[in-house]
Amino acid sequence: MSDELYPRDMLRTASDIRFAGSLPDAGGHATLDNPFCGDRVGFDVTLADGRIKSLRHQVKACVICQASAALLSAEAEGRTADDILDLGDRLMAGLKQDARPLLAGHPAFDLFTGITRHRARFACVLLPFEALEAATREAEKATS
Amino acid sequence: MSDELYPRDMLRTASDIRFAGSLPDAGGHATLDNPFCGDRVGFDVTLADGRIKSLRHQVKACVICQASAALLSAEAEGRTADDILDLGDRLMAGLKQDARPLLAGHPAFDLFTGITRHRARFACVLLPFEALEAATREAEKATS
Amino acid sequence: MARLRAAYPILAQDIAPGVPLHYLDNGATGQMPQPVLDAIIAHETTARANVKRSVHTLAERATNAYDDARDAVAAYLKVPAREVIFTAGCTAAINLVARSHGDLLAPGDAIAVSELEHHANLVPWQMLAARRGLTLVRLPMTADGRLDRAALPRLIDKRVKLVAVTHASNVTGAITPVAEVAAIAHAAGALLLVDGAQMAPHGPLDLPALGCDFYVLSGHKLGAPNGVGVLWGRYPLLDAMAPLMGGGEMIRSVTFETSTYARPPQRFEAGTPPIAPAVGLGAACRFHAALDHDAAMAHQLALTGRLIEGLARIAGNRLRLIGPAGLDDRLPLVSFVIEGTHPHDLCQILDRRGVALRGGHHCAQVLHAVYGVAGSARASLAPFNDAGDIEACLAGIADAMKVLLS
Amino acid sequence: MARLRAAYPILAQDIAPGVPLHYLDNGATGQMPQPVLDAIIAHETTARANVKRSVHTLAERATNAYDDARDAVAAYLKVPAREVIFTAGCTAAINLVARSHGDLLAPGDAIAVSELEHHANLVPWQMLAARRGLTLVRLPMTADGRLDRAALPRLIDKRVKLVAVTHASNVTGAITPVAEVAAIAHAAGALLLVDGAQMAPHGPLDLPALGCDFYVLSGHKLGAPNGVGVLWGRYPLLDAMAPLMGGGEMIRSVTFETSTYARPPQRFEAGTPPIAPAVGLGAACRFHAALDHDAAMAHQLALTGRLIEGLARIAGNRLRLIGPAGLDDRLPLVSFVIEGTHPHDLCQILDRRGVALRGGHHCAQVLHAVYGVAGSARASLAPFNDAGDIEACLAGIADAMKVLLS
Ligand SMILES: Cc1ncc(COP(=O)(O)O)c(C=O)c1O
Ligand SMILES: Cc1ncc(COP(=O)(O)O)c(C=O)c1O
């Protein structure tokens, strides 16, 4: 069954476990809760030259949040904490304005076009960005 | 000019200063404020055999409160603190129910029949009762 | 039933073109019946003024309306009006006790709180414990989400000065045997605070018979406006408490250096009170008191039974009830998890059929942690709900499982 | 003017048969214009739900409405929305600062408060001073009821950590030169809290230009429902404050033993917030922002001048103004005493002509004590008042003097 809000691609992306797990040698880690549902997203990262080299996530969350974590993980390599913050801010703006693409240069995130009318779910999309940013900042601090 | 709420008798009673002043040998004293307007009523009392023998009041208040203090003073001799409490409670009930007389056995208080529709002013009538009760209790405590 | 539904203007409109509303989120906020709305409109357009300060006609009307509202709440709870304090809500009422009564407790004292509690009845006690050096005693629940009565006598010992439990859980729906808990608490020398947020919307209460010492509730759950709640407390307890907030209406006399305070309830109602919301709450109490609540409860529990059966039929062994499966001593609310689906995703899909359920931890993270889940979906009923609401909900869940588990 | 009056449903009815309402008690509570009432009715009948907890359509509408209300208030004050905290009222907002910011002060620190303050901006500081061992510094007023600017530099010394003054006195009507006070406070290293209860109803504000650090106001004075107010604070100040109340919505994560808290503004909004009242306040801010407030103020001050002249004419040297006689830097409100008459008796007689004035100490006992009176009568205007209101008031006062001084 297909669906505007939960297209097959969303479910497929949510179950993409390529980046799930943890990194024994992580340089930074952060776990954040969504205070309104108790969902939880954690990230382990390692850096090279101050940029994300590898990462793994631990997600206990809804489909939307899972899918967001998977997409973000696939596009995170080579970025800094500030980059992740900026990406999240731009995606938030895209969601608010119902823009196309939601996030310029990252068409994959158009998976979430169905939720632009549902402000309560924006936090589900953004939680992985916040957690990855926090983990990356920690790693940056550890290496500076 | 006469008036339902402020009949001439009310103004005349309010300016009755027979019981105004203080008692140098007071056995009990209390001053109470009406928290909503800052009005203030004080009473000095002396007791004989546990009953009010003489009293004086200090009133800085509206006409209604002044008149109530004057009427109460004229009827207080021979009463206990509990009597005063009981009188006040019965007068309050009479005001709420718009009874005639307002206070059985004390027709003078029918001066206040005009205010039964004005609940905000009940406190003006009752403040002297509270202050006299408190002063009498203090005197009772001092002699017991 | 049709007549009762007609009293709720929000049920008259489609939530989206062609989609009627099936409101099953009554535990979060009760809908407002027309008589309450009418009372508010009448107040704002014929009696709006500040209270207890002026002698003009509007001020008198407002003051009378506010006093009448207190009388209506007092009658609903079977208590004297002077023991009824209007607060900003249930949360504000509990925090008031935790501050003003809590400050009377001594380091080393303990407060006993159950695992079932809403954050409103846990976080204020954590804050108090940290502030005053008190211990928090954890009262456990049984596997089916009820307060574990067997554990109470042992845990509520002489150190415990206050027990705080909910009258009915907003997640499991379990109703607490308050009189029994009150007896145990009092035997240990402790006071009992009961959180009535979920129970109060289900009909008038008899607080003296319950035997508790403090009781709190929220207006909006009864269909009143937001911004008003109630703290009831025994008068000597209230009278021993210092005010939490200072300002107008709560004073006896003020000089620049210091002030004396009014007696309860005024002492705890600093500033302009929530007049119109209280008037709405008074109207809501009268509206609820006029319903036949035994019949309404039987009706709602029958629907609850259908819902639980339907869930089991549709979800099979993916279904996990967060609370008792039976219909005894429970409210008409059901929380559940369907394995492999997330509550928010489920609720989002239900929404397209106009079915309003709530998903998440329902401000009860401790309870959900005991169950080992982050959250659940919850259907919570009101007397106006009908079989159509339950059918729509079940059809929506079947639909959602197709979308999310395919 | 007629069009503006038509916006207020309460003005359309007689207060008693044949007696139209002359509402001159706007300083106590502002009347509610129809657009605000409409916004509340629309909210309660089409968007009523709890906020930030559920994903269904009603919950989304309610959450959006609540967020929009915060945006409207933020725009009215020219500040970022995340610095706007919804409270139960002005009094609750000041108490929140006195507790949560006050707990950051150290014994020996001082707080400077003026003699002009409403009890809401004095009693919380007395309570804080007693709790934390702080000193209260008294900022005096001039003979005509204004903050004495000349005294400030000397009194606001290095011990003073917080200055609390009203933007405009609810008794004398004097407007405080806030930017000047802010400069003096900041030069001494103190923060400045401004009580905007009386000023906020007179049009949009530019808080950054005022230069204060905290600002508070009450919704009902702007014609919004009771039960909502606003605390604005600079974000780093808010972020350094611990929450006053615990409960839902203000947490990040909860375990039985301890909790972590959300960032401002959520940290200070425990429990279900005053959603519908906030929606009403948002509508009230939009309504006020759309008026021409310079013209409205000129109109109201012209009426104020007529009132003061009329009073002098009628009462002669029995008249005592509690506040400045001129029209500069003042609000359109006048407090006065007529020797030999008590304010409540005066107001009671005015009421029979439909004239609503307030009598008493107006929750400002210190100010009245400085003037050597227990209370005063006050006429406070809104943009909708007209010459007829002033004439009725003056005629009523002449009448009252006949009754009370005969
Ligand atoms: C100057 C001033 N400050 C504070 C307040 C308190 O506002 P509220 O009673 O709405 O909390 C008022 C109004 O009563 C006021 O006039
Ligand atoms: C059991 C329980 N307690 C307390 C509360 C808090 O009520 P409020 O958010 O209205 O303050 C709620 C509702 O949210 C509840 O369900």
Coordinates of N, CA, C and O in Angstrom, one line a residue, chain C residues 76-207:
Chain C
Y76 N -19.0 20.1 43.4 CA -18.6 18.9 42.6 C -17.7 18.0 43.4 O -17.6 16.8 43.2
L77 N -16.9 18.6 44.3 CA -15.9 17.8 45.1 C -16.5 17.5 46.5 O -15.8 16.8 47.3
K78 N -17.6 18.0 46.8 CA -18.2 17.8 48.2 C -17.3 18.4 49.3 O -17.1 17.7 50.3
V79 N -16.8 19.6 49.1 CA -15.9 20.2 50.1 C -16.4 21.6 50.3 O -17.1 22.2 49.5
P80 N -16.0 22.3 51.4 CA -16.3 23.7 51.7 C -15.5 24.6 50.6 O -14.4 24.3 50.3
A81 N -16.2 25.6 50.2 CA -15.6 26.5 49.2 C -14.3 27.1 49.7 O -13.4 27.4 48.8
R82 N -14.2 27.4 51.0 CA -12.9 28.1 51.4 C -11.7 27.1 51.3 O -10.6 27.6 51.5
E83 N -11.9 25.8 51.0 CA -10.8 24.9 50.8 C -10.5 24.8 49.4 O -9.6 24.0 49.0
V84 N -11.1 25.5 48.5 CA -10.9 25.4 47.1 C -10.1 26.6 46.6 O -10.5 27.7 46.7
I85 N -8.9 26.2 46.0 CA -8.0 27.3 45.5 C -8.0 27.2 44.0 O -7.7 26.1 43.5
F86 N -8.2 28.3 43.3 CA -8.1 28.2 41.9 C -6.6 28.5 41.5 O -5.9 29.4 42.0
T87 N -6.1 27.6 40.7 CA -4.7 27.7 40.2 C -4.7 27.8 38.7 O -5.8 27.8 38.1
A88 N -3.5 27.8 38.1 CA -3.4 27.9 36.6 C -3.7 26.6 36.0 O -3.8 26.5 34.8
G89 N -3.7 25.5 36.8 CA -3.9 24.2 36.2 C -3.5 23.1 37.2 O -3.1 23.5 38.4
C90 N -3.6 21.9 36.8 CA -3.2 20.8 37.7 C -1.7 20.8 38.1 O -1.3 20.7 39.2
T91 N -0.9 21.1 37.1 CA 0.5 21.2 37.3 C 0.9 22.3 38.3 O 1.7 22.1 39.2
A92 N 0.3 23.4 38.1 CA 0.5 24.5 39.0 C 0.0 24.2 40.4 O 0.7 24.6 41.4
A93 N -1.1 23.4 40.6 CA -1.6 23.0 41.9 C -0.6 22.1 42.6 O -0.3 22.3 43.8
I94 N -0.1 21.1 41.9 CA 0.9 20.2 42.5 C 2.2 21.0 42.9 O 2.7 20.8 44.0
N95 N 2.6 21.8 42.0 CA 3.8 22.6 42.4 C 3.6 23.5 43.6 O 4.5 23.7 44.4
L96 N 2.4 24.0 43.7 CA 2.1 24.9 44.9 C 2.2 24.1 46.2 O 2.9 24.5 47.1
V97 N 1.7 22.8 46.2 CA 1.9 22.0 47.4 C 3.3 21.7 47.6 O 3.9 21.7 48.7
A98 N 4.0 21.3 46.5 CA 5.4 20.9 46.6 C 6.3 22.0 47.1 O 7.3 21.8 47.8
R99 N 5.9 23.3 46.8 CA 6.7 24.4 47.4 C 6.2 24.8 48.8 O 7.0 24.8 49.7
S100 N 4.9 25.1 48.9 CA 4.4 25.7 50.1 C 4.3 24.7 51.2 O 4.6 25.0 52.4
H101 N 3.8 23.5 50.9 CA 3.7 22.5 52.0 C 5.1 21.8 52.0 O 5.6 21.5 53.1
G102 N 5.8 21.6 50.9 CA 7.1 21.0 50.9 C 8.1 21.7 51.7 O 9.0 21.1 52.3
D103 N 8.0 23.0 51.8 CA 9.0 23.8 52.6 C 8.8 23.6 54.1 O 9.7 24.0 54.9
L104 N 7.7 22.9 54.5 CA 7.5 22.6 55.9 C 8.2 21.3 56.2 O 8.3 20.9 57.4
L105 N 8.7 20.5 55.2 CA 9.3 19.2 55.5 C 10.8 19.4 55.8 O 11.4 20.5 55.5
A106 N 11.3 18.5 56.5 CA 12.7 18.6 57.0 C 13.6 17.6 56.3 O 13.2 16.6 55.9
P107 N 14.9 18.0 56.1 CA 15.9 17.1 55.5 C 15.8 15.8 56.2 O 15.7 15.7 57.4
G108 N 15.8 14.7 55.4 CA 15.7 13.4 55.9 C 14.3 12.8 55.8 O 14.1 11.6 55.7
D109 N 13.3 13.7 55.7 CA 11.9 13.2 55.4 C 11.9 12.6 54.0 O 12.7 12.8 53.2
A110 N 10.8 11.8 53.8 CA 10.7 11.2 52.5 C 9.3 11.5 51.9 O 8.4 11.8 52.7
I111 N 9.2 11.4 50.6 CA 8.0 11.5 49.9 C 7.9 10.3 49.0 O 8.8 9.9 48.4
A112 N 6.7 9.7 49.1 CA 6.5 8.5 48.3 C 5.7 8.8 47.1 O 4.6 9.4 47.2
V113 N 6.2 8.4 45.9 CA 5.5 8.7 44.6 C 5.5 7.4 43.8 O 6.4 6.6 43.9
S114 N 4.4 7.2 43.1 CA 4.4 5.9 42.3 C 5.0 6.0 41.0 O 5.2 7.1 40.4
E115 N 5.3 4.9 40.4 CA 5.9 4.8 39.1 C 4.9 5.2 38.0 O 5.3 5.4 36.8
L116 N 3.6 5.2 38.4 CA 2.6 5.5 37.4 C 2.4 6.9 37.1 O 1.6 7.3 36.2
E117 N 3.1 7.8 37.8 CA 2.7 9.2 37.8 C 3.0 9.9 36.5 O 4.0 9.7 35.8
H118 N 2.2 10.8 36.1 CA 2.4 11.9 35.1 C 3.6 12.7 35.6 O 3.8 12.9 36.8
H119 N 4.4 13.2 34.7 CA 5.5 14.1 35.1 C 5.1 15.2 36.0 O 5.9 15.7 36.9
A120 N 3.8 15.7 35.9 CA 3.3 16.7 36.8 C 3.3 16.3 38.3 O 3.4 17.1 39.2
N121 N 3.2 15.0 38.5 CA 3.2 14.5 39.9 C 4.5 13.7 40.2 O 4.5 12.9 41.1
L122 N 5.6 14.1 39.5 CA 6.9 13.5 39.8 C 7.9 14.6 39.9 O 8.6 14.7 40.9
V123 N 8.0 15.3 38.8 CA 9.1 16.3 38.7 C 9.1 17.3 39.8 O 10.1 17.7 40.4
P124 N 7.9 17.8 40.2 CA 7.9 18.8 41.4 C 8.4 18.2 42.7 O 9.1 18.9 43.4
W125 N 8.2 16.9 42.8 CA 8.7 16.2 44.0 C 10.2 16.0 43.9 O 11.0 16.0 44.9
Q126 N 10.7 15.7 42.7 CA 12.2 15.6 42.5 C 12.8 17.0 42.8 O 13.9 17.0 43.5
M127 N 12.2 18.0 42.4 CA 12.7 19.4 42.6 C 12.7 19.7 44.1 O 13.7 20.2 44.7
L128 N 11.6 19.3 44.8 CA 11.5 19.5 46.2 C 12.6 18.7 46.9 O 13.3 19.2 47.8
A129 N 12.7 17.4 46.5 CA 13.7 16.6 47.2 C 15.1 17.1 47.1 O 15.9 17.2 48.1
A130 N 15.4 17.6 45.9 CA 16.8 18.2 45.7 C 17.0 19.5 46.5 O 18.0 19.7 47.1
R131 N 15.9 20.3 46.6 CA 16.0 21.5 47.3 C 16.1 21.4 48.8 O 16.8 22.1 49.5
R132 N 15.4 20.4 49.4 CA 15.3 20.3 50.8 C 16.0 19.1 51.4 O 15.9 18.8 52.6
G133 N 16.7 18.3 50.5 CA 17.4 17.1 51.0 C 16.5 16.0 51.5 O 16.7 15.4 52.5
L134 N 15.4 15.8 50.7 CA 14.5 14.7 51.0 C 14.7 13.5 50.2 O 15.4 13.5 49.2
T135 N 14.2 12.4 50.6 CA 14.3 11.1 49.8 C 13.0 10.9 49.1 O 11.9 11.2 49.6
L136 N 13.1 10.4 47.8 CA 12.0 10.0 47.1 C 11.8 8.5 47.2 O 12.8 7.7 46.8
V137 N 10.7 8.0 47.6 CA 10.4 6.6 47.7 C 9.6 6.2 46.5 O 8.6 6.8 46.2
R138 N 10.0 5.1 45.8 CA 9.4 4.7 44.6 C 8.3 3.6 44.9 O 8.7 2.5 45.4
L139 N 7.1 3.9 44.6 CA 6.0 2.9 44.8 C 5.8 2.2 43.5 O 5.4 2.8 42.5
P140 N 6.0 0.9 43.5 CA 6.0 0.2 42.2 C 4.6 -0.1 41.7 O 3.6 0.0 42.5
M141 N 4.5 -0.6 40.5 CA 3.2 -1.0 39.9 C 3.3 -2.5 39.6 O 4.4 -3.1 39.5
T142 N 2.1 -3.0 39.4 CA 2.0 -4.4 39.0 C 2.3 -4.6 37.5 O 2.3 -3.6 36.8
A143 N 2.3 -5.8 37.1 CA 2.6 -6.0 35.6 C 1.5 -5.5 34.8 O 1.7 -5.2 33.6
D144 N 0.3 -5.4 35.3 CA -0.8 -4.9 34.4 C -1.0 -3.4 34.7 O -2.1 -2.9 34.4
G145 N 0.0 -2.7 35.3 CA -0.1 -1.2 35.3 C -1.0 -0.6 36.4 O -1.6 0.4 36.2
R146 N -1.1 -1.4 37.5 CA -1.8 -0.8 38.7 C -0.8 -0.6 39.8 O 0.2 -1.2 39.9
L147 N -1.2 0.4 40.7 CA -0.4 0.6 41.9 C -0.3 -0.7 42.6 O -1.4 -1.4 42.9
D148 N 0.9 -1.1 43.1 CA 1.1 -2.4 43.7 C 0.7 -2.2 45.2 O 1.5 -1.8 46.0
R149 N -0.5 -2.6 45.6 CA -1.0 -2.3 46.9 C -0.3 -3.1 48.0 O -0.1 -2.7 49.1
A150 N 0.2 -4.3 47.6 CA 0.9 -5.2 48.5 C 2.2 -4.5 49.0 O 2.6 -4.8 50.1
A151 N 2.8 -3.7 48.1 CA 4.1 -3.2 48.5 C 4.0 -2.0 49.4 O 5.0 -1.5 50.0
L152 N 2.8 -1.4 49.5 CA 2.7 -0.1 50.2 C 3.0 -0.1 51.7 O 3.8 0.8 52.1
P153 N 2.4 -1.0 52.4 CA 2.7 -0.9 53.9 C 4.2 -1.0 54.2 O 4.6 -0.3 55.2
R154 N 4.9 -1.7 53.5 CA 6.4 -1.8 53.7 C 7.1 -0.5 53.3 O 7.9 0.0 54.1
L155 N 6.7 0.1 52.2 CA 7.4 1.2 51.7 C 7.0 2.5 52.3 O 7.8 3.5 52.4
I156 N 5.8 2.6 52.8 CA 5.3 3.8 53.4 C 5.6 3.7 54.9 O 4.7 3.4 55.7
D157 N 6.8 4.1 55.3 CA 7.2 3.9 56.7 C 7.2 5.3 57.4 O 6.7 6.3 56.8
K158 N 7.7 5.4 58.6 CA 7.6 6.6 59.4 C 8.3 7.8 58.8 O 8.0 8.9 59.1
R159 N 9.3 7.5 57.9 CA 10.0 8.7 57.3 C 9.2 9.4 56.3 O 9.4 10.5 56.0
V160 N 8.2 8.6 55.7 CA 7.4 9.2 54.7 C 6.4 10.2 55.2 O 5.6 9.9 56.1
K161 N 6.5 11.5 54.8 CA 5.6 12.5 55.3 C 4.5 12.8 54.3 O 3.5 13.4 54.6
L162 N 4.7 12.4 53.0 CA 3.7 12.7 52.0 C 3.7 11.6 51.0 O 4.8 11.2 50.5
V163 N 2.5 11.2 50.6 CA 2.3 10.2 49.5 C 1.6 10.9 48.4 O 0.6 11.6 48.6
A164 N 2.2 10.8 47.1 CA 1.5 11.4 46.0 C 1.2 10.4 44.9 O 2.2 9.8 44.4
V165 N 0.0 10.1 44.7 CA -0.4 9.1 43.7 C -1.6 9.7 42.9 O -2.3 10.6 43.3
T166 N -1.7 9.1 41.7 CA -2.8 9.5 40.8 C -4.0 8.8 41.1 O -4.0 7.6 41.6
H167 N -5.2 9.5 41.0 CA -6.5 8.8 41.2 C -6.7 7.8 40.1 O -7.3 6.7 40.3
A168 N -6.3 8.1 38.9 CA -6.3 7.1 37.8 C -5.2 7.5 36.8 O -4.9 8.6 36.5
S169 N -4.6 6.4 36.3 CA -3.4 6.6 35.5 C -3.8 7.1 34.1 O -4.8 6.6 33.5
N170 N -3.1 8.1 33.6 CA -3.4 8.6 32.2 C -2.9 7.7 31.1 O -3.1 7.9 30.0
V171 N -2.2 6.6 31.5 CA -1.6 5.7 30.5 C -2.3 4.3 30.6 O -2.8 3.8 29.6
T172 N -2.4 3.8 31.8 CA -3.0 2.4 32.0 C -4.4 2.5 32.3 O -5.2 1.5 32.1
G173 N -4.9 3.6 32.7 CA -6.3 3.8 33.0 C -6.7 3.2 34.4 O -7.8 3.3 34.8
A174 N -5.7 2.6 35.1 CA -6.0 1.9 36.3 C -6.5 2.9 37.4 O -5.9 4.0 37.5
I175 N -7.6 2.6 38.1 CA -8.1 3.5 39.2 C -7.5 3.0 40.5 O -7.5 1.9 40.8
T176 N -6.9 4.0 41.2 CA -6.3 3.7 42.5 C -7.3 3.6 43.6 O -8.2 4.4 43.7
P177 N -7.2 2.6 44.5 CA -8.1 2.5 45.6 C -7.6 3.6 46.7 O -6.9 3.2 47.6
V178 N -8.1 4.8 46.5 CA -7.6 5.9 47.2 C -7.8 5.7 48.7 O -6.9 6.0 49.6
A179 N -9.0 5.3 49.1 CA -9.3 5.2 50.6 C -8.3 4.3 51.2 O -7.9 4.5 52.4
E180 N -8.0 3.2 50.5 CA -7.1 2.2 51.1 C -5.7 2.8 51.2 O -5.0 2.7 52.3
V181 N -5.2 3.6 50.2 CA -3.9 4.2 50.3 C -3.9 5.3 51.4 O -3.0 5.4 52.1
A182 N -5.1 6.0 51.5 CA -5.2 7.0 52.6 C -5.0 6.4 53.9 O -4.3 6.9 54.8
A183 N -5.6 5.2 54.1 CA -5.5 4.6 55.5 C -4.0 4.2 55.7 O -3.5 4.4 56.8
I184 N -3.4 3.6 54.7 CA -2.0 3.2 54.9 C -1.1 4.5 55.2 O -0.3 4.5 56.1
A185 N -1.3 5.5 54.4 CA -0.5 6.7 54.6 C -0.7 7.3 56.0 O 0.2 7.6 56.7
H186 N -2.0 7.4 56.4 CA -2.3 8.1 57.6 C -1.8 7.2 58.8 O -1.3 7.8 59.8
A187 N -1.8 5.9 58.6 CA -1.3 5.0 59.7 C 0.2 5.3 59.9 O 0.7 5.2 61.0
A188 N 0.9 5.7 58.8 CA 2.3 5.9 58.9 C 2.6 7.4 59.3 O 3.7 7.8 59.5
G189 N 1.5 8.2 59.5 CA 1.7 9.6 59.8 C 1.9 10.5 58.6 O 2.4 11.6 58.7
A190 N 1.7 9.9 57.4 CA 1.9 10.7 56.2 C 0.6 11.3 55.7 O -0.5 10.8 55.9
L191 N 0.7 12.4 54.9 CA -0.5 13.0 54.2 C -0.6 12.3 52.8 O 0.4 11.8 52.3
L192 N -1.7 12.5 52.2 CA -1.9 11.9 50.9 C -2.4 13.0 49.9 O -3.4 13.6 50.1
L193 N -1.6 13.2 48.8 CA -2.0 14.0 47.7 C -2.5 13.1 46.6 O -1.8 12.2 46.2
V194 N -3.7 13.4 46.0 CA -4.2 12.6 44.9 C -4.3 13.5 43.7 O -4.9 14.6 43.7
D195 N -3.8 13.0 42.6 CA -3.8 13.7 41.3 C -5.1 13.3 40.5 O -5.2 12.2 40.0
G196 N -6.1 14.2 40.5 CA -7.4 13.9 39.9 C -7.5 14.3 38.5 O -8.7 14.3 38.0
A197 N -6.4 14.6 37.8 CA -6.5 15.1 36.5 C -7.4 14.2 35.6 O -8.3 14.7 34.8
Q198 N -7.2 12.9 35.7 CA -7.9 12.0 34.8 C -9.3 11.6 35.3 O -10.2 11.3 34.6
M199 N -9.4 11.6 36.6 CA -10.6 11.1 37.3 C -11.7 12.1 37.2 O -12.9 11.8 37.0
A200 N -11.4 13.4 37.5 CA -12.4 14.4 37.7 C -13.3 14.6 36.5 O -14.5 14.9 36.7
P201 N -12.9 14.4 35.3 CA -13.8 14.5 34.2 C -14.9 13.4 34.1 O -15.8 13.5 33.4
H202 N -14.8 12.4 35.0 CA -15.7 11.3 34.9 C -16.8 11.4 36.0 O -17.3 10.4 36.4
G203 N -17.1 12.6 36.4 CA -18.2 12.8 37.3 C -17.9 13.3 38.7 O -16.7 13.4 39.1
P204 N -18.9 13.8 39.4 CA -18.6 14.4 40.7 C -17.9 13.5 41.7 O -18.0 12.3 41.6
L205 N -17.2 14.1 42.6 CA -16.4 13.3 43.5 C -16.8 13.6 45.0 O -17.4 14.6 45.2
D206 N -16.4 12.7 45.8 CA -16.7 12.8 47.2 C -15.4 12.8 48.0 O -14.9 11.7 48.4
L207 N -14.7 13.9 48.0 CA -13.3 13.9 48.6 C -13.3 13.5 50.0 O -12.4 12.8 50.4

